[in-house]
Short mmCIF file of C-alpha atoms in Angstrom, two decimals:
data_model
loop_
_atom_site.label_atom_id
_atom_site.label_comp_id
_atom_site.label_asym_id
_atom_site.label_seq_id
_atom_site.Cartn_x
_atom_site.Cartn_y
_atom_site.Cartn_z
CA MET X 1 -27.87 13.22 -37.53
CA ALA X 2 -27.07 14.94 -34.25
CA ARG X 3 -23.56 14.33 -32.91
CA THR X 4 -23.34 12.73 -29.49
CA PRO X 5 -20.32 11.46 -27.53
CA LEU X 6 -21.27 7.84 -28.17
CA LEU X 7 -21.76 8.46 -31.88
CA ASP X 8 -18.38 10.20 -32.07
CA LEU X 9 -16.86 7.06 -30.56
CA ALA X 10 -18.64 4.88 -33.11
CA PHE X 11 -16.93 6.76 -35.94
CA GLY X 12 -13.57 6.85 -34.19
CA TYR X 13 -12.06 4.52 -36.76
CA MET X 14 -12.16 7.35 -39.30
CA PRO X 15 -9.76 9.76 -37.53
CA ALA X 16 -7.48 6.82 -36.74
CA GLN X 17 -7.14 5.99 -40.42
CA LEU X 18 -6.72 9.63 -41.41
CA LEU X 19 -3.77 9.93 -39.04
CA TYR X 20 -2.34 6.61 -40.21
CA ALA X 21 -2.53 7.81 -43.81
CA ALA X 22 -0.77 11.05 -42.86
CA ALA X 23 2.00 9.04 -41.20
CA GLU X 24 2.37 6.65 -44.15
CA LEU X 25 2.60 9.56 -46.60
CA ARG X 26 5.05 11.28 -44.22
CA LEU X 27 3.07 14.51 -44.38
CA GLY X 28 4.62 15.67 -41.12
CA ASP X 29 8.09 15.52 -42.65
CA ALA X 30 6.88 17.18 -45.85
CA LEU X 31 5.48 20.07 -43.81
CA ALA X 32 8.52 20.42 -41.54
CA GLY X 33 9.75 23.46 -43.45
CA GLY X 34 6.50 25.40 -43.23
CA ALA X 35 3.23 25.88 -45.08
CA ARG X 36 2.72 24.04 -48.38
CA THR X 37 -0.11 23.78 -50.88
CA SER X 38 -1.93 20.53 -51.43
CA GLY X 39 -0.47 20.40 -54.93
CA GLU X 40 3.09 20.71 -53.64
CA LEU X 41 2.44 18.03 -51.05
CA ALA X 42 0.86 15.73 -53.62
CA ALA X 43 3.93 16.03 -55.85
CA GLU X 44 6.25 15.22 -52.96
CA THR X 45 4.26 12.32 -51.52
CA GLY X 46 3.08 10.77 -54.75
CA ALA X 47 -0.59 11.17 -53.84
CA ASP X 48 -3.52 12.14 -56.01
CA PRO X 49 -3.84 15.94 -55.65
CA GLN X 50 -7.61 16.07 -55.21
CA ALA X 51 -7.73 13.13 -52.80
CA LEU X 52 -4.84 14.53 -50.78
CA HIS X 53 -6.49 17.95 -50.59
CA ARG X 54 -9.52 16.31 -49.01
CA LEU X 55 -7.29 14.51 -46.50
CA LEU X 56 -5.59 17.79 -45.60
CA ARG X 57 -8.95 19.43 -44.97
CA ALA X 58 -9.94 16.56 -42.70
CA LEU X 59 -6.66 16.77 -40.77
CA THR X 60 -7.29 20.49 -40.33
CA CYS X 61 -10.64 19.75 -38.70
CA LEU X 62 -8.92 17.22 -36.43
CA GLY X 63 -6.45 19.87 -35.27
CA ALA X 64 -3.35 18.28 -36.78
CA LEU X 65 -3.05 20.95 -39.49
CA ALA X 66 -4.02 24.58 -39.89
CA GLN X 67 -4.57 26.75 -42.95
CA ASP X 68 -2.60 29.99 -42.98
CA GLU X 69 -4.54 30.91 -46.14
CA PRO X 70 -6.97 28.98 -48.36
CA GLY X 71 -5.23 26.02 -49.97
CA ARG X 72 -2.04 26.26 -47.87
CA PHE X 73 -1.54 23.97 -44.91
CA THR X 74 0.87 23.92 -41.99
CA LEU X 75 1.44 21.74 -38.94
CA THR X 76 -0.13 22.71 -35.63
CA GLU X 77 1.81 22.23 -32.39
CA GLU X 78 0.08 18.88 -31.87
CA GLY X 79 0.40 17.98 -35.55
CA ARG X 80 4.17 18.44 -35.25
CA ARG X 81 4.18 15.01 -33.60
CA LEU X 82 3.52 13.51 -37.04
CA ARG X 83 7.12 14.31 -37.93
CA ALA X 84 9.32 11.23 -37.68
CA ASP X 85 12.14 13.31 -36.16
CA ALA X 86 10.06 15.14 -33.53
CA PRO X 87 11.28 14.54 -29.95
CA ASP X 88 7.74 13.45 -29.03
CA SER X 89 6.94 11.82 -32.37
CA ILE X 90 4.03 9.40 -32.70
CA HIS X 91 4.92 8.47 -36.27
CA GLY X 92 5.94 4.95 -35.33
CA LEU X 93 3.00 4.43 -32.98
CA LEU X 94 0.56 5.31 -35.75
CA GLY X 95 2.42 3.02 -38.13
CA LEU X 96 2.13 0.17 -35.65
CA PHE X 97 -1.34 0.41 -34.17
CA CYS X 98 -3.30 1.64 -37.20
CA ALA X 99 -1.69 -0.57 -39.85
CA PRO X 100 -3.61 -3.15 -41.90
CA ASP X 101 -2.49 -6.15 -39.80
CA VAL X 102 -3.84 -4.62 -36.58
CA TRP X 103 -6.84 -3.20 -38.48
CA ARG X 104 -7.81 -6.68 -39.73
CA SER X 105 -7.46 -8.11 -36.24
CA TRP X 106 -9.76 -5.56 -34.63
CA GLY X 107 -12.25 -6.20 -37.42
CA ASP X 108 -12.61 -9.76 -36.10
CA LEU X 109 -13.26 -8.70 -32.48
CA VAL X 110 -16.68 -10.35 -32.27
CA GLU X 111 -15.21 -13.76 -33.08
CA THR X 112 -12.58 -13.23 -30.39
CA LEU X 113 -15.35 -12.44 -27.90
CA ARG X 114 -17.15 -15.62 -28.90
CA THR X 115 -14.09 -17.86 -28.70
CA GLY X 116 -11.69 -16.12 -26.32
CA ASP X 117 -8.92 -16.61 -28.87
CA PRO X 118 -6.90 -13.63 -30.17
CA ALA X 119 -7.93 -12.46 -33.62
CA TRP X 120 -4.41 -11.73 -34.83
CA GLU X 121 -3.37 -15.32 -35.42
CA ARG X 122 -6.72 -16.13 -37.03
CA VAL X 123 -6.58 -13.32 -39.59
CA ASN X 124 -2.81 -13.05 -40.15
CA GLY X 125 -1.99 -16.75 -40.06
CA MET X 126 0.68 -16.61 -37.34
CA THR X 127 1.38 -15.10 -33.93
CA PRO X 128 2.33 -11.40 -33.71
CA PHE X 129 5.95 -12.19 -32.89
CA GLU X 130 6.23 -14.73 -35.72
CA TYR X 131 4.75 -12.07 -37.99
CA LEU X 132 7.36 -9.52 -36.94
CA GLU X 133 10.11 -12.05 -37.55
CA ARG X 134 8.86 -12.76 -41.07
CA HIS X 135 8.18 -9.10 -41.92
CA PRO X 136 11.34 -7.15 -40.99
CA GLU X 137 9.80 -3.83 -42.05
CA ARG X 138 7.05 -4.31 -39.47
CA SER X 139 9.65 -5.22 -36.87
CA VAL X 140 11.37 -1.88 -37.56
CA THR X 141 8.05 -0.08 -37.08
CA PHE X 142 7.35 -2.02 -33.88
CA ASN X 143 10.72 -1.13 -32.38
CA LYS X 144 10.33 2.50 -33.41
CA ALA X 145 6.89 2.70 -31.81
CA MET X 146 8.10 1.12 -28.57
CA SER X 147 11.00 3.57 -28.47
CA GLU X 148 8.68 6.55 -29.00
CA HIS X 149 6.39 5.41 -26.21
CA THR X 150 9.23 4.59 -23.83
CA ARG X 151 10.91 7.94 -24.42
CA GLU X 152 7.70 9.66 -23.35
CA VAL X 153 7.14 7.67 -20.16
CA ALA X 154 10.74 7.08 -19.00
CA PRO X 155 11.04 10.32 -16.97
CA ALA X 156 8.09 9.30 -14.79
CA PHE X 157 9.68 5.89 -14.12
CA ILE X 158 12.97 7.44 -13.07
CA GLU X 159 11.34 10.06 -10.89
CA GLY X 160 8.89 7.65 -9.25
CA TYR X 161 11.15 4.68 -8.47
CA ASP X 162 14.56 4.48 -6.79
CA PHE X 163 16.91 2.78 -9.25
CA THR X 164 19.99 3.99 -7.33
CA ARG X 165 19.79 0.87 -5.13
CA PHE X 166 20.96 -1.35 -7.97
CA GLY X 167 24.48 -1.90 -9.21
CA THR X 168 23.46 -3.89 -12.30
CA ILE X 169 20.11 -3.57 -14.03
CA ALA X 170 19.06 -6.08 -16.70
CA ASP X 171 16.40 -4.81 -19.08
CA LEU X 172 14.70 -7.85 -20.61
CA GLY X 173 13.01 -7.28 -23.96
CA GLY X 174 14.38 -3.75 -23.85
CA GLY X 175 14.60 -3.24 -27.62
CA ASP X 176 16.84 -0.38 -28.65
CA GLY X 177 17.70 0.46 -25.03
CA THR X 178 15.73 3.71 -24.74
CA LEU X 179 14.57 2.99 -21.18
CA LEU X 180 17.83 1.49 -19.93
CA ALA X 181 19.82 4.38 -21.42
CA ALA X 182 17.61 6.87 -19.55
CA ILE X 183 18.04 4.97 -16.28
CA LEU X 184 21.82 4.70 -16.68
CA ARG X 185 22.07 8.42 -17.40
CA ALA X 186 20.13 9.13 -14.21
CA VAL X 187 22.16 6.62 -12.14
CA PRO X 188 25.85 7.06 -13.09
CA SER X 189 26.93 4.33 -10.65
CA ALA X 190 24.85 1.61 -12.32
CA ARG X 191 25.70 -0.79 -15.10
CA GLY X 192 23.20 -2.24 -17.55
CA VAL X 193 22.56 -5.47 -19.41
CA LEU X 194 20.21 -5.16 -22.38
CA VAL X 195 18.59 -8.43 -23.47
CA ASP X 196 16.45 -8.93 -26.56
CA LEU X 197 16.24 -10.94 -29.74
CA PRO X 198 18.90 -9.94 -32.28
CA ALA X 199 16.39 -7.98 -34.38
CA GLY X 200 15.32 -6.04 -31.30
CA LEU X 201 18.89 -5.00 -30.52
CA GLU X 202 19.76 -3.71 -33.99
CA GLU X 203 19.44 -0.03 -33.02
CA ALA X 204 20.63 -0.41 -29.43
CA ASP X 205 24.28 0.44 -29.94
CA GLY X 206 23.40 3.81 -31.45
CA THR X 207 20.88 4.61 -28.71
CA LEU X 208 23.33 3.83 -25.93
CA LYS X 209 26.17 5.75 -27.57
CA GLU X 210 23.97 8.78 -28.13
CA ALA X 211 23.04 8.72 -24.44
CA GLY X 212 26.69 8.43 -23.45
CA VAL X 213 26.24 5.15 -21.55
CA ALA X 214 27.45 2.52 -24.03
CA ASP X 215 30.56 1.86 -21.93
CA ARG X 216 28.34 0.84 -19.01
CA CYS X 217 25.96 -1.45 -20.88
CA GLU X 218 26.35 -4.96 -22.26
CA LEU X 219 24.19 -6.14 -25.16
CA VAL X 220 23.06 -9.76 -24.85
CA PRO X 221 21.07 -11.35 -27.69
CA GLY X 222 18.72 -13.88 -26.19
CA ASP X 223 15.24 -15.23 -25.61
CA PHE X 224 13.80 -14.58 -22.15
CA PHE X 225 11.77 -17.78 -22.40
CA GLN X 226 15.04 -19.72 -22.50
CA SER X 227 17.42 -17.91 -20.16
CA VAL X 228 18.50 -14.50 -18.90
CA PRO X 229 21.91 -13.42 -17.57
CA GLU X 230 22.69 -14.16 -13.95
CA GLY X 231 24.10 -11.62 -11.53
CA ALA X 232 21.81 -8.63 -12.01
CA ASP X 233 20.47 -6.80 -8.99
CA ALA X 234 17.24 -5.95 -10.82
CA TYR X 235 15.48 -7.64 -13.71
CA LEU X 236 13.35 -5.08 -15.49
CA LEU X 237 10.44 -5.95 -17.80
CA LYS X 238 8.52 -3.02 -19.24
CA SER X 239 5.27 -3.84 -21.06
CA VAL X 240 6.41 -7.44 -21.50
CA ILE X 241 4.18 -9.46 -19.19
CA HIS X 242 1.00 -7.92 -20.62
CA ASP X 243 1.85 -9.40 -24.03
CA TRP X 244 1.34 -12.96 -22.79
CA ASN X 245 -1.29 -15.20 -21.26
CA ASP X 246 -0.76 -16.42 -17.70
CA GLU X 247 1.08 -19.60 -18.66
CA ARG X 248 3.62 -17.81 -20.84
CA ALA X 249 3.95 -14.90 -18.40
CA VAL X 250 4.82 -17.32 -15.60
CA ALA X 251 7.37 -19.00 -17.89
CA ILE X 252 9.17 -15.66 -18.38
CA LEU X 253 9.14 -14.96 -14.65
CA ARG X 254 10.45 -18.44 -13.85
CA THR X 255 13.40 -17.79 -16.18
CA CYS X 256 14.08 -14.63 -14.17
CA ARG X 257 13.76 -16.56 -10.92
CA ALA X 258 16.32 -19.14 -12.10
CA ALA X 259 18.84 -16.34 -12.74
CA ALA X 260 18.07 -14.13 -9.73
CA ALA X 261 20.11 -14.13 -6.54
CA ALA X 262 18.28 -14.20 -3.21
CA ASP X 263 18.41 -10.41 -2.84
CA ALA X 264 17.62 -9.50 -6.48
CA LYS X 265 14.40 -7.84 -7.58
CA VAL X 266 12.13 -8.36 -10.54
CA LEU X 267 10.51 -5.10 -11.64
CA LEU X 268 7.43 -5.18 -13.83
CA LEU X 269 6.57 -1.84 -15.39
CA GLU X 270 2.91 -2.27 -16.26
CA THR X 271 -0.47 -0.68 -15.78
CA VAL X 272 -2.65 -2.17 -13.03
CA VAL X 273 -6.38 -2.58 -13.57
CA PRO X 274 -8.35 -1.16 -10.62
CA GLU X 275 -11.01 -3.34 -9.08
CA LYS X 276 -13.54 -0.58 -9.77
CA LEU X 277 -13.30 1.22 -13.10
CA THR X 278 -14.30 4.73 -14.15
CA PRO X 279 -13.92 6.59 -17.48
CA GLU X 280 -10.49 7.86 -16.36
CA HIS X 281 -9.20 4.30 -16.79
CA THR X 282 -10.05 4.20 -20.50
CA GLY X 283 -6.41 3.94 -21.55
CA ILE X 284 -5.85 0.84 -19.43
CA VAL X 285 -8.89 -1.01 -20.72
CA MET X 286 -8.17 -0.06 -24.35
CA ASN X 287 -4.70 -1.55 -23.95
CA ASP X 288 -6.29 -4.60 -22.39
CA MET X 289 -8.66 -5.02 -25.34
CA ASN X 290 -5.77 -4.63 -27.79
CA MET X 291 -3.93 -7.43 -26.02
CA LEU X 292 -7.08 -9.57 -26.15
CA VAL X 293 -7.36 -9.00 -29.90
CA CYS X 294 -3.69 -9.21 -30.87
CA THR X 295 -1.63 -11.29 -28.44
CA GLY X 296 -3.88 -13.15 -26.02
CA GLY X 297 -2.30 -11.29 -23.11
CA GLY X 298 -3.87 -8.52 -21.09
CA GLU X 299 -3.63 -5.90 -18.38
CA ARG X 300 -3.98 -7.31 -14.87
CA THR X 301 -5.19 -6.43 -11.39
CA GLU X 302 -2.91 -6.31 -8.36
CA GLU X 303 -4.15 -9.72 -7.25
CA GLU X 304 -3.50 -11.20 -10.69
CA PHE X 305 0.09 -9.90 -10.62
CA ARG X 306 0.49 -11.37 -7.15
CA ARG X 307 -0.59 -14.80 -8.37
CA LEU X 308 1.74 -14.66 -11.38
CA LEU X 309 4.73 -13.77 -9.23
CA GLU X 310 3.96 -16.44 -6.64
CA ALA X 311 3.59 -19.10 -9.34
CA ALA X 312 7.09 -18.20 -10.55
CA GLY X 313 8.71 -18.25 -7.10
CA PHE X 314 8.56 -14.53 -6.26
CA ALA X 315 6.75 -12.64 -3.54
CA LEU X 316 5.09 -9.35 -4.43
CA THR X 317 6.76 -6.83 -2.13
CA LYS X 318 5.72 -3.45 -3.52
CA ILE X 319 3.51 -1.69 -6.02
CA THR X 320 4.18 2.00 -6.54
CA ASP X 321 1.52 4.63 -7.01
CA VAL X 322 0.72 5.55 -10.60
CA LEU X 323 3.84 7.17 -12.03
CA GLY X 324 2.77 10.57 -13.31
CA PRO X 325 0.71 10.75 -16.50
CA SER X 326 2.23 7.52 -17.80
CA GLY X 327 -0.40 5.38 -16.08
CA TYR X 328 2.29 2.80 -15.25
CA ARG X 329 3.26 1.40 -11.89
CA VAL X 330 6.30 -0.59 -10.78
CA ILE X 331 5.37 -4.03 -9.46
CA GLU X 332 8.30 -5.30 -7.43
CA GLY X 333 8.94 -8.94 -6.67
CA THR X 334 11.57 -10.62 -4.50
CA PRO X 335 12.60 -14.31 -4.60
CA ALA X 336 10.38 -16.18 -2.17
#
């Protein structure tokens, strides 16, 4: 059968699972010291030697590994990102987005298209956030993946938006504080308030101390559907609103509006769906489909963000250009 771009896409689930398996077996870490044989790697990872050898060959063809001689494998520059300790690691992202719970949900996509209801709850028996609460090991993976992604995109946020205007910045749903720590390092005059559920904040103290900003940041366990701290100059929500349908998204924004002073800002760090799409927007629409399948949320157009903000008592005052390769924009709202 002749390979074509569309056919390659049809079999895209195979490379995804190969990379997930590599992450689960921690092959990146096992290869951190240099080239190893498949037998050595099988002994370290507890895998079947013959099956693992076939995986290693496949990863070589994907460009994640290379063979320095027959039977000996090493990480490529891109494959180095499989290491859990790499500065640009994707270990957590693979563990989150290619895991069986997400896999099952995507397998029920057709039913979601028929009903409009997210597959996740149908196939896993509870909402994604209930699932994370009941499966602490998945919550750890989720937080790790969000930290990896945020670490990669944070420089573009800081370069593309002026955070120096704010004395106090509240990061709502900010997890381990990776983004807020980066902002506070770049703006020495600012103070931070990091708000998340207790499980989300478990790694935050270490992140903030490592960045040297712990003395300028308060940790506040809380639920942004219930309340958020008053007195911040900016309320920052990165990749939060896209998790929720319009009703729940407005509820979050109304909580922010209740806490915000007249001159405060709400800052949504999200992708914005263009009115006219081209193949360069693939990342946005894939994220949108993942939200459809898993959470019932979605990526939104500029007009849809405007309506959300207005329903919550904000006026949309600014949308930045796309911030570097991140694909994100800052959507700024001011109390109406």
